[in-house]
Short mmCIF file of C-alpha atoms and ligand atoms in Angstrom, two decimals:
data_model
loop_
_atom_site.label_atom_id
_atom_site.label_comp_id
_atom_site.label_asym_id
_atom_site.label_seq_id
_atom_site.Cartn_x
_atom_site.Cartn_y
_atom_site.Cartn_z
CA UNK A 1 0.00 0.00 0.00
CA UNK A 2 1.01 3.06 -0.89
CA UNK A 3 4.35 2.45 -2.43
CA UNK A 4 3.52 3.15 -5.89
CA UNK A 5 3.29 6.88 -6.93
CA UNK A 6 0.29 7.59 -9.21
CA UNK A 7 0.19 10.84 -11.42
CA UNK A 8 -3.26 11.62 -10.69
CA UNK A 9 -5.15 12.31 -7.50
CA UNK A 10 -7.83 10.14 -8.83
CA UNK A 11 -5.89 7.30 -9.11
CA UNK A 12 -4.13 8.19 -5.89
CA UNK A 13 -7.75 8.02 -3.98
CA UNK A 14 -8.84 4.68 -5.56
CA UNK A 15 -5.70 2.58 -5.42
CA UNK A 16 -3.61 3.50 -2.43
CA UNK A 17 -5.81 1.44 0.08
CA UNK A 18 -5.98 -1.37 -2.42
CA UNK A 19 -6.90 -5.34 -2.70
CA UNK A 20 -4.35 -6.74 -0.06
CA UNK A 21 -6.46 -8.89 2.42
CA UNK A 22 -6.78 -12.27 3.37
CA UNK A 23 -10.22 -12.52 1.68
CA UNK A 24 -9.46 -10.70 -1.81
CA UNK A 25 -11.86 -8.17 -0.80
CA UNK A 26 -12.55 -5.63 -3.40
CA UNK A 27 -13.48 -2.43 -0.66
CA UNK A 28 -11.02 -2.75 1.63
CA UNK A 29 -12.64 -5.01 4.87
CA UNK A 30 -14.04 -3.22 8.07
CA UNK A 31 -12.01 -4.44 10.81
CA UNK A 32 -14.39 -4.11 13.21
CA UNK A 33 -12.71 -5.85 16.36
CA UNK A 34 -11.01 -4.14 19.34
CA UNK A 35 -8.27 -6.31 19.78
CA UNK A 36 -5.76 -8.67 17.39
CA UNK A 37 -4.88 -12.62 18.38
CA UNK A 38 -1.48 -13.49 18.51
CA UNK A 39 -0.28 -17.52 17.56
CA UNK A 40 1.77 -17.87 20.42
CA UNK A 41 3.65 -15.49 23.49
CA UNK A 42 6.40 -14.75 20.88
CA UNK A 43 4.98 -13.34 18.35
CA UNK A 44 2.73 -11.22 20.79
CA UNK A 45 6.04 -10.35 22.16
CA UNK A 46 7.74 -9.80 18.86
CA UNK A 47 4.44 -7.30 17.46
CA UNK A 48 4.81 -5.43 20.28
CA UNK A 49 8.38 -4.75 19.81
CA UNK A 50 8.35 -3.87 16.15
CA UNK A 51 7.50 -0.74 13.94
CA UNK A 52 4.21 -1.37 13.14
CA UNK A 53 1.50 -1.32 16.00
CA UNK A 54 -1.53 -1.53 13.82
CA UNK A 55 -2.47 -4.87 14.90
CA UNK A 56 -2.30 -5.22 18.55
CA UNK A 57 -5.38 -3.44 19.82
CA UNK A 58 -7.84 -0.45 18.21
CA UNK A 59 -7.00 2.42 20.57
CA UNK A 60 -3.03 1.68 18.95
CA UNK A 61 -4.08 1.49 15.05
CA UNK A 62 -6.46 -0.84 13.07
CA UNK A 63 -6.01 -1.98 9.43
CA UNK A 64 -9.06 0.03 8.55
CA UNK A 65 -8.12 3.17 9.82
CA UNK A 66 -3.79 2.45 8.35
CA UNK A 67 -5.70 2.53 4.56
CA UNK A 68 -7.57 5.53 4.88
CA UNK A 69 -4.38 7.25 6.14
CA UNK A 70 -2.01 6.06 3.81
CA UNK A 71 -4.35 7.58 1.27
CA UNK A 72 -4.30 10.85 2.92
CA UNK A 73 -0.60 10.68 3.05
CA UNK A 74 -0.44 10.06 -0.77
CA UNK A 75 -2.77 12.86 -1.04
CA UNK A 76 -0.69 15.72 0.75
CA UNK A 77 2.88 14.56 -0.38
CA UNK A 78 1.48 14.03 -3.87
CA UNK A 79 3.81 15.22 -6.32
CA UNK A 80 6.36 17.00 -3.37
CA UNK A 81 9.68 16.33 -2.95
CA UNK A 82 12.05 16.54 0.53
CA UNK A 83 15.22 18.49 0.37
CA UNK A 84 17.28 15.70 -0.83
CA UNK A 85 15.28 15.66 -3.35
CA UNK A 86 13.34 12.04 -2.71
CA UNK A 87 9.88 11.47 -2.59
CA UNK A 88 8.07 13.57 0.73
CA UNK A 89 6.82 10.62 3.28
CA UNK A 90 4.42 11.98 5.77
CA UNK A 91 2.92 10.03 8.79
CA UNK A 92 -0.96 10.76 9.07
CA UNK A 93 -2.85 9.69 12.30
CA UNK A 94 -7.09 9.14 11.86
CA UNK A 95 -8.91 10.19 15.00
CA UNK A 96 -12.43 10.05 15.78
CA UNK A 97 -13.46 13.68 14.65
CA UNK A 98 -10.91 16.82 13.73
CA UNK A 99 -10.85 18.29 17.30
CA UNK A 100 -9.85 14.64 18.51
CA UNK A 101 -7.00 15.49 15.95
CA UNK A 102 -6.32 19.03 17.17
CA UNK A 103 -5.94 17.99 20.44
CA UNK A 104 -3.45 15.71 19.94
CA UNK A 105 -1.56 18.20 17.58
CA UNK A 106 -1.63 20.82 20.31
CA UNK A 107 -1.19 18.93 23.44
CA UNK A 108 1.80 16.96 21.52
CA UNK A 109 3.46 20.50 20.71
CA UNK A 110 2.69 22.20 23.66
CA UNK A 111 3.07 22.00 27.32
CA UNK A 112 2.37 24.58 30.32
CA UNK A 113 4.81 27.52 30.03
CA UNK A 114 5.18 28.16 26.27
CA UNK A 115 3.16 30.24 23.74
CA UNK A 116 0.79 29.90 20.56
CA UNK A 117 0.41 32.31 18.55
CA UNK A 118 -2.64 31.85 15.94
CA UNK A 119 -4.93 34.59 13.73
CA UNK A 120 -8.41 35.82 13.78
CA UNK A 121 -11.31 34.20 11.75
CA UNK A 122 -10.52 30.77 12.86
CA UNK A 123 -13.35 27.92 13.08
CA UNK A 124 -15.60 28.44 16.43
CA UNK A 125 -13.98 24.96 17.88
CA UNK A 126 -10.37 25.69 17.06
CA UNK A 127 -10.48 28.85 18.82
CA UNK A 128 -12.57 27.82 21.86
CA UNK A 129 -10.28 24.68 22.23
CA UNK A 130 -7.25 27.23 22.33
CA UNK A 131 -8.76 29.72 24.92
CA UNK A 132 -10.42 27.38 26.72
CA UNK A 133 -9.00 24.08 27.12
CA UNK A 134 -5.41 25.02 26.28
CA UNK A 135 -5.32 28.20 27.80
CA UNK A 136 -6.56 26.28 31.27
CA UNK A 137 -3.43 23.88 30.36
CA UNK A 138 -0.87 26.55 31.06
CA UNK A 139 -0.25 27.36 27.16
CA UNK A 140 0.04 31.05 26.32
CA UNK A 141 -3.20 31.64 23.36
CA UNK A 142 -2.14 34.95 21.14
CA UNK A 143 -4.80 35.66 18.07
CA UNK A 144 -3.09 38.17 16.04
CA UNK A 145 -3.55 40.35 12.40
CA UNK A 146 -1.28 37.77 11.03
CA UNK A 147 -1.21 39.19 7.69
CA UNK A 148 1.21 41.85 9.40
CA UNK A 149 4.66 40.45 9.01
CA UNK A 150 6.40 43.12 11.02
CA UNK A 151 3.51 42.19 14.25
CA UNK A 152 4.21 38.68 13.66
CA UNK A 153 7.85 38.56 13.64
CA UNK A 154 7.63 41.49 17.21
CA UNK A 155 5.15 38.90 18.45
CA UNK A 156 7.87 36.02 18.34
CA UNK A 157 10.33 38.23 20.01
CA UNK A 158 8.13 39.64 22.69
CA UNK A 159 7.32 35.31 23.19
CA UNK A 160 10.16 33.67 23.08
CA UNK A 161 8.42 30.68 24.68
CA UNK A 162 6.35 30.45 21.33
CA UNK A 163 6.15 26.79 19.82
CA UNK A 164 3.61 26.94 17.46
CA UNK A 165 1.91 28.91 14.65
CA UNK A 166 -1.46 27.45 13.72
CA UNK A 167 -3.19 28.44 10.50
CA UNK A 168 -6.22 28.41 9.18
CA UNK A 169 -6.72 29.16 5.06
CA UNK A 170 -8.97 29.40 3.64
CA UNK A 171 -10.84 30.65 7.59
CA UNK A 172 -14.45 29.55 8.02
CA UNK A 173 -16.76 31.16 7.01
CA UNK A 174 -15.12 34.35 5.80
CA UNK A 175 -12.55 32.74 3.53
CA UNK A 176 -9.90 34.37 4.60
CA UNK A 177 -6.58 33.03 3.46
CA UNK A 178 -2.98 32.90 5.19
CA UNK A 179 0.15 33.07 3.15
CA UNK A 180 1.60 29.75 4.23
CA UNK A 181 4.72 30.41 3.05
CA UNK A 182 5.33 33.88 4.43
CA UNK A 183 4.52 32.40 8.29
CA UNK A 184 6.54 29.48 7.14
CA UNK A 185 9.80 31.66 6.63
CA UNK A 186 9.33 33.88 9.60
CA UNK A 187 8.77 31.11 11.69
CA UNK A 188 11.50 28.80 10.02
CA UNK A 189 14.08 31.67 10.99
CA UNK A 190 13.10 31.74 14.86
CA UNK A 191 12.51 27.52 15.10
CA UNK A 192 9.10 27.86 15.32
CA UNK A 193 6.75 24.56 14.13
CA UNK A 194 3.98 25.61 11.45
CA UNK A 195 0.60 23.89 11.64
CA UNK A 196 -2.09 24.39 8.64
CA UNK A 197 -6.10 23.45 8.98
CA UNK A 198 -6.78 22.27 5.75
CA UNK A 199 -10.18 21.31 5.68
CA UNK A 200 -11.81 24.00 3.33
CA UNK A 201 -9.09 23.47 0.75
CA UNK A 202 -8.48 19.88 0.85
CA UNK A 203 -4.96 18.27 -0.50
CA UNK A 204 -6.55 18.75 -4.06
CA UNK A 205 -6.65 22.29 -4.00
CA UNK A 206 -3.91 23.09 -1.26
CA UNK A 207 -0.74 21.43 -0.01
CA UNK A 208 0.90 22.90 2.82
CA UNK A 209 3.70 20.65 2.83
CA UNK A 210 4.98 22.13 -0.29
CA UNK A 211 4.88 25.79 1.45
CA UNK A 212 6.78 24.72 4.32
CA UNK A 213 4.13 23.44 6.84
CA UNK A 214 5.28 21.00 9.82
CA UNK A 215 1.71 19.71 9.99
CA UNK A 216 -1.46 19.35 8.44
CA UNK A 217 -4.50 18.89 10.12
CA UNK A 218 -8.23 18.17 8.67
CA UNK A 219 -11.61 17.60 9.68
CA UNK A 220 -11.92 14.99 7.15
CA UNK A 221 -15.84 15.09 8.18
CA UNK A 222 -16.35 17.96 4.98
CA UNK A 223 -14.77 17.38 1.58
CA UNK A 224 -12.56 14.52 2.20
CA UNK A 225 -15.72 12.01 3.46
CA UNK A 226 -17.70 14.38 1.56
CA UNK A 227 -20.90 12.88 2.05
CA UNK A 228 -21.95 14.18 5.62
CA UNK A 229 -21.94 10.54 6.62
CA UNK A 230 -19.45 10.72 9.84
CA UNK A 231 -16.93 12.56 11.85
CA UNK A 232 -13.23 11.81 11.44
CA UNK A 233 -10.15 14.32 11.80
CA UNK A 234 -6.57 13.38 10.62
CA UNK A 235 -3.26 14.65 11.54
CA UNK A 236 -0.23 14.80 9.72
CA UNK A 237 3.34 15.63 9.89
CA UNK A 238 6.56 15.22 7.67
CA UNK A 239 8.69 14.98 11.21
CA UNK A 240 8.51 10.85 11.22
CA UNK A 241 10.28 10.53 13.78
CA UNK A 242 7.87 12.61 16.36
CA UNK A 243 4.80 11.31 14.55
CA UNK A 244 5.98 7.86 15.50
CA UNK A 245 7.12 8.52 18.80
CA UNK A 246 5.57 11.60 20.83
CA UNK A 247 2.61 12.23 18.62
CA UNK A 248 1.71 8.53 17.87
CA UNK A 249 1.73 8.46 21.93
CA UNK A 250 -0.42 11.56 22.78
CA UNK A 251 -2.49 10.14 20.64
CA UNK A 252 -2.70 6.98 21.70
CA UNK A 253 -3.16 7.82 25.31
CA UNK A 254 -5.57 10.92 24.75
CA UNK A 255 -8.30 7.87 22.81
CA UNK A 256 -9.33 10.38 20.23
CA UNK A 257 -9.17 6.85 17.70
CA UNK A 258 -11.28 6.43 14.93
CA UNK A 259 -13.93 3.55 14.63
CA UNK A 260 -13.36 0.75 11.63
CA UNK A 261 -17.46 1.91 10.20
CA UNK A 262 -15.97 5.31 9.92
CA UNK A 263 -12.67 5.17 8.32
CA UNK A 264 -14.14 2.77 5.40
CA UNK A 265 -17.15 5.16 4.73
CA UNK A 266 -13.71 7.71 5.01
CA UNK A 267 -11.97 5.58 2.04
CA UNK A 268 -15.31 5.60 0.13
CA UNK A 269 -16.08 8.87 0.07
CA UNK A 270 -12.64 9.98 -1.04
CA UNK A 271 -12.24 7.87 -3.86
CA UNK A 272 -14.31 10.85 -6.02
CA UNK A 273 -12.38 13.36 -4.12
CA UNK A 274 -11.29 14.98 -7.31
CA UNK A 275 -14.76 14.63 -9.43
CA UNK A 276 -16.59 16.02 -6.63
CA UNK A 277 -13.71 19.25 -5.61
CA UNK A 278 -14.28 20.00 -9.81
CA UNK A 279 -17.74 20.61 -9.49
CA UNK A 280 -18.11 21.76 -6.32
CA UNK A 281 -15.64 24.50 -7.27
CA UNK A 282 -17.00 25.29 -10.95
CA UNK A 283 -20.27 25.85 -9.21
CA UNK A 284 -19.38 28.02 -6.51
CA UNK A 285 -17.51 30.17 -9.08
CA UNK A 286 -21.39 30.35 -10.92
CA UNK A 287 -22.85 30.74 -7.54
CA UNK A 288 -20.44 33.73 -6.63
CA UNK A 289 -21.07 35.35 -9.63
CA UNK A 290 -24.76 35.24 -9.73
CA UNK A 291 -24.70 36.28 -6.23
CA UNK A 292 -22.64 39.43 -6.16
CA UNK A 293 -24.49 40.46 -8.93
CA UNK A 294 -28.28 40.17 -7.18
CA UNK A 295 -30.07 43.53 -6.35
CA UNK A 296 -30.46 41.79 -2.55
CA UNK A 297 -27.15 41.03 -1.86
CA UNK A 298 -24.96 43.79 -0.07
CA UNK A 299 -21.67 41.75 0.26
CA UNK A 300 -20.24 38.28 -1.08
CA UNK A 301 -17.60 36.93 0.08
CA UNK A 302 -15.35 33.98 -1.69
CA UNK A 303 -11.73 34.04 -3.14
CA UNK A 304 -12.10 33.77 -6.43
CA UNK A 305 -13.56 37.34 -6.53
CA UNK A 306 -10.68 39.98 -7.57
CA UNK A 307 -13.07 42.21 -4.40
CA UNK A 308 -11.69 39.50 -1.96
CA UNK A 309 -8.77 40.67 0.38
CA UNK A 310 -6.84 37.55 -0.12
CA UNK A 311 -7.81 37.24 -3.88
CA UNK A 312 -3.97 37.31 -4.86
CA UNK A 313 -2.87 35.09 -1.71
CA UNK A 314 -5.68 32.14 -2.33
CA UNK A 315 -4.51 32.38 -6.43
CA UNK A 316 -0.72 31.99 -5.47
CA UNK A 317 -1.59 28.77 -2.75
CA UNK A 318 -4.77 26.96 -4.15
CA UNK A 319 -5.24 25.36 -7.36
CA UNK A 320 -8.61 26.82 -8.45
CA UNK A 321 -10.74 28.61 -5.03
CA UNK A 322 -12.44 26.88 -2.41
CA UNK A 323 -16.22 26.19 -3.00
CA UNK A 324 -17.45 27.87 -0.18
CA UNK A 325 -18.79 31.65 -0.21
CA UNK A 326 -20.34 33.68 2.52
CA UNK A 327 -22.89 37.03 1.91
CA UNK A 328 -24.72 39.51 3.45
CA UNK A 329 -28.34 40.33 2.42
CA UNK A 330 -28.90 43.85 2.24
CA UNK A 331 -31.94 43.67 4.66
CA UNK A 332 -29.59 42.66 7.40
CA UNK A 333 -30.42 39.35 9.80
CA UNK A 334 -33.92 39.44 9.14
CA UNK A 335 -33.96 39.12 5.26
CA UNK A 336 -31.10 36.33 6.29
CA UNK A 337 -33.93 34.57 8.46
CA UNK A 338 -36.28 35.03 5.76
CA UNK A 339 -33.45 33.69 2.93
CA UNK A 340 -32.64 30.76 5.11
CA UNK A 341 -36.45 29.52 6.00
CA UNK A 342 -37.17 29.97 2.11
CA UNK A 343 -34.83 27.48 0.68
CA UNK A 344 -36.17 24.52 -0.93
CA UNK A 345 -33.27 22.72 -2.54
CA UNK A 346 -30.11 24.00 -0.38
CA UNK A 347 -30.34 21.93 2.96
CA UNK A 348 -30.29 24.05 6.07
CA UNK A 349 -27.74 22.43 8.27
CA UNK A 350 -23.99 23.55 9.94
CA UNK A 351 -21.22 21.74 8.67
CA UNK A 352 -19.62 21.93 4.91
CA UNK A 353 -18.49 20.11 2.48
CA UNK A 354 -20.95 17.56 1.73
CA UNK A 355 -22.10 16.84 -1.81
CA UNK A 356 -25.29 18.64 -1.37
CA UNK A 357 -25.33 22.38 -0.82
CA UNK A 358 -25.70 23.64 2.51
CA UNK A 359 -26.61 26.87 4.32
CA UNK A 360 -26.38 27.80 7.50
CA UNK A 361 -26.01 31.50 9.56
CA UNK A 362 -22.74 31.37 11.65
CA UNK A 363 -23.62 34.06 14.16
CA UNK A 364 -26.55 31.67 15.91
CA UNK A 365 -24.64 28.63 15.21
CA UNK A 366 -21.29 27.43 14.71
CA UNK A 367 -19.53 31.04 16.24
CA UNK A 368 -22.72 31.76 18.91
CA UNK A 369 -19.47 30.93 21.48
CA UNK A 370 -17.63 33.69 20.09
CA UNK A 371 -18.72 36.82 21.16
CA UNK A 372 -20.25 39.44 19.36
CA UNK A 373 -17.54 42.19 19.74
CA UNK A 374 -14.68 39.74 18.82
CA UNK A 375 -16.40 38.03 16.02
CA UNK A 376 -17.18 41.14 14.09
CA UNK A 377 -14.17 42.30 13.77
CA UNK A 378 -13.11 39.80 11.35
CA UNK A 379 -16.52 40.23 9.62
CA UNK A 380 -18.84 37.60 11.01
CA UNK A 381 -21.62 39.98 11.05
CA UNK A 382 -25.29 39.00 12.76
CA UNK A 383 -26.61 38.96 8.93
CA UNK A 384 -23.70 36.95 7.07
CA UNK A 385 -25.22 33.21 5.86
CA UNK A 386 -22.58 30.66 5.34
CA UNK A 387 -22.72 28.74 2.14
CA UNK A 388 -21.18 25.34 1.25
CA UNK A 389 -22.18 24.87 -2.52
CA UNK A 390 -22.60 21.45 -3.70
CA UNK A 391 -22.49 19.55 -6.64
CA UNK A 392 -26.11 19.93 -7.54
CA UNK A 393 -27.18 20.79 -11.24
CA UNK A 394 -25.66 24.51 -11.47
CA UNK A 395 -29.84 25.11 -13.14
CA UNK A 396 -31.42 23.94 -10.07
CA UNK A 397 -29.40 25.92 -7.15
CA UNK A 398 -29.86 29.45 -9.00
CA UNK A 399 -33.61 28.46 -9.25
CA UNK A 400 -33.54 28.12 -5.79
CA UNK A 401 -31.50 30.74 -5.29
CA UNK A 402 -33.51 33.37 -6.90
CA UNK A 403 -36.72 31.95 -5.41
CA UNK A 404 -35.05 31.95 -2.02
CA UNK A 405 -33.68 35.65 -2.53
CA UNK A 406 -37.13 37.29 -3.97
CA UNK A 407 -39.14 35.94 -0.69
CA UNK A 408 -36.50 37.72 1.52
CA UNK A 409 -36.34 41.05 -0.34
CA UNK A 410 -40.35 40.40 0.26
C1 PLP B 1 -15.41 21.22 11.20
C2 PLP B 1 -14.12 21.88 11.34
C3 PLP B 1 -13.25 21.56 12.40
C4 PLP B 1 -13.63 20.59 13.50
O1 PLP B 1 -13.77 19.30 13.01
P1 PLP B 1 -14.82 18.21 13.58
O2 PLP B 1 -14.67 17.08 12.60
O3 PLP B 1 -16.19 18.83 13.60
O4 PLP B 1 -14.37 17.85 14.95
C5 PLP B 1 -12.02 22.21 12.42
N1 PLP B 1 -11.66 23.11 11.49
C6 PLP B 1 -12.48 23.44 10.46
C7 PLP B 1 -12.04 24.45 9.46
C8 PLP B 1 -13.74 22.84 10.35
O5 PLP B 1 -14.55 23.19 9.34
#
């Protein structure tokens, strides 16, 4: 499994967790058991001792959950090269949902005493599991303009104790991007570890290991399952070493593990990775358009309009832009309410990246933690509806659409 290099990400997404098993299944098996027999005291002895601890007990690894990583590992080193010029090998760990993953990735990094430093606009979780839980730890939370070189670089001086920069590009639900591989070089020059939330990109569009990124993180419950049908997070990192040693621990002992079910509907759903990402973005790019140019809509946002801040940043790191937009309707919050109850073919739920469209309104939902003050700031405004455009027929969403919009002008 994953030894042979494939020149497309389709091919890469259907063949890396291939045919080998016992049974000469064609999906690979669900291995749904907890724990792993052993023939005899030796070998039990001799697994436990070796490399690969995938098939001693569930918490530890699980054959399921080793092919749905390797895939994501051919996924983000696709194509990249280390400095000596091989192949890139990254280690990816599946957990049971993407905060299981972020908590390993910060508690792994981080201890009481020394400093994060992270941005604005980050998903509601992230940044409550930072100033919450973290902060509580003993670990030092700074949210900066992070787009500001000069603040970022007298923001690592004034820390010294900093450990970690953790990004966030495109940001939820305002799109706004990071240059990866500005932070990358600042942080490179003080020794500083670089980790990038790649979940509204995905590897297809994004890949952080070529900007200089330590780690990559994902809720792999939006585009990479991308059929809403369960919750997994991965971690990766190109340090092997750590992720087989301190990370592979923290994880371990922290239980965020994945489930067998989960990690094969994982493998399923990403095998049209790339079919789905091409139509998901061509229709958000339709979507955009139509939008910004409605007589009810006061403000779209999404990167692939040159009006975006970070127009030039998401064309220099992404492949084509990310299919999720966010907009204001003119009538403030209650044309939004209006907009939202009206829809008939757009499904009104939280999450993103499923293969139907979805719509939700971030400032009762997924940032109704964050508070009003702080959220506004970086534009999540009580009227802003939150947009993850699927792969419907391009005809039927702007129906809806316009349907949706002339009952909320109403
Ligand atoms: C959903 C999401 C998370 C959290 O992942 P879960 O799978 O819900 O635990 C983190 N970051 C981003 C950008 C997300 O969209």
């Amino acid at each position: 499994m994953g030894k042979k290099t494939f020149k497309g990400i389709s091919t890469v997404t259907l063949h890396t967790a291939s045919h080998e098993n016992d049974n000469y299944s064609h999906t690979t098996p669900i291995y749904a058991t907890s724990t792993f027999t052993f023939g005899s005291a030796e070998e039990g002895m001799d697994r436990f001792k070796g490399d690969d601890k995938t098939r001693l007990y569930s918490r530890w690894g699980n054959p399921t959950f080793t092919a749905a990583e390797k895939t994501i590992e051919a996924l983000e080193a696709h194509g990249l090269k280390n400095e000596q010029g091989e192949p890139l090998q990254v280690k990816a760990l599946l957990h049971a949902s993407g905060q299981a993953a972020m908590t390993t990735l910060f508690f792994s990094n981080l201890s009481a005493g020394d400093t994060l430093i992270s941005h604005y606009s980050l998903y509601g979780g992230s940044q409550e599991l930072m100033q919450k839980v973290l902060q509580e730890a003993g670990v030092k939370i700074i949210l900066i303009d992070i787009h500001n070189e000069a603040l970022l670089t007298e923001t690592i001086k004034a820390n010294p104790t900093t450990k970690l920069i953790h990004l966030e590009t495109p940001a939820n639900p305002t799109l706004q991007c990071v240059d990866i591989a500005a932070v990358c070089k600042i942080a490179k020059a003080h020794g500083i570890k670089v980790s990038v939330d790649n979940t509204v990109a995905t590897p297809y569009l994004q890949q952080p290991f070529a900007l200089g990124a330590d780690f990559v993180f994902h809720s792999a419950t939006k585009f990479l399952n991308g059929h809403g049908s369960a919750l997994h997070g991965v971690l990766l990192g190109k340090d092997l070493e750590l992720m087989h040693t301190k990370v592979w621990k923290w994880h371990v002992l922290l239980g965020g593990n994945s489930n067998a079910f989960d990690a094969y509907l994982l493998i399923q759903g990403m095998k049209t990775l790339e079919l789905r990402m091409e139509k998901h973005c061509s229709n958000a790019a339709k979507v955009a358009n139509y939008l910004v140019n409605h007589p009810a809509i006061a403000h779209v946002n999404y990167t692939g309009l040159a009006t975006h801040p970070h127009h030039e940043i998401a064309k220099k790191q992404m492949k084509q832009h990310a299919p999720l937009i966010s907009f204001e309707l003119k009538g403030g919050i209650e044309a939004g309410k209006k907009f939202i109850n009206a829809v008939e073919i757009c499904t009104r739920a939280v999450s993103l990246g499923t293969v139907d469209t979805l719509v939700s309104h971030p400032a009762s939902m997924t940032h109704m933690s964050i508070p009003k003050t702080e959220r506004e700031k970086y534009g999540i405004t009580d009227g802003l509806i939150r947009m993850s455009v699927g792969i419907e027929n391009i005809e039927d969403l702007e129906a809806d659409l316009a349907q949706a919009l002339a009952k909320a002008q109403a």
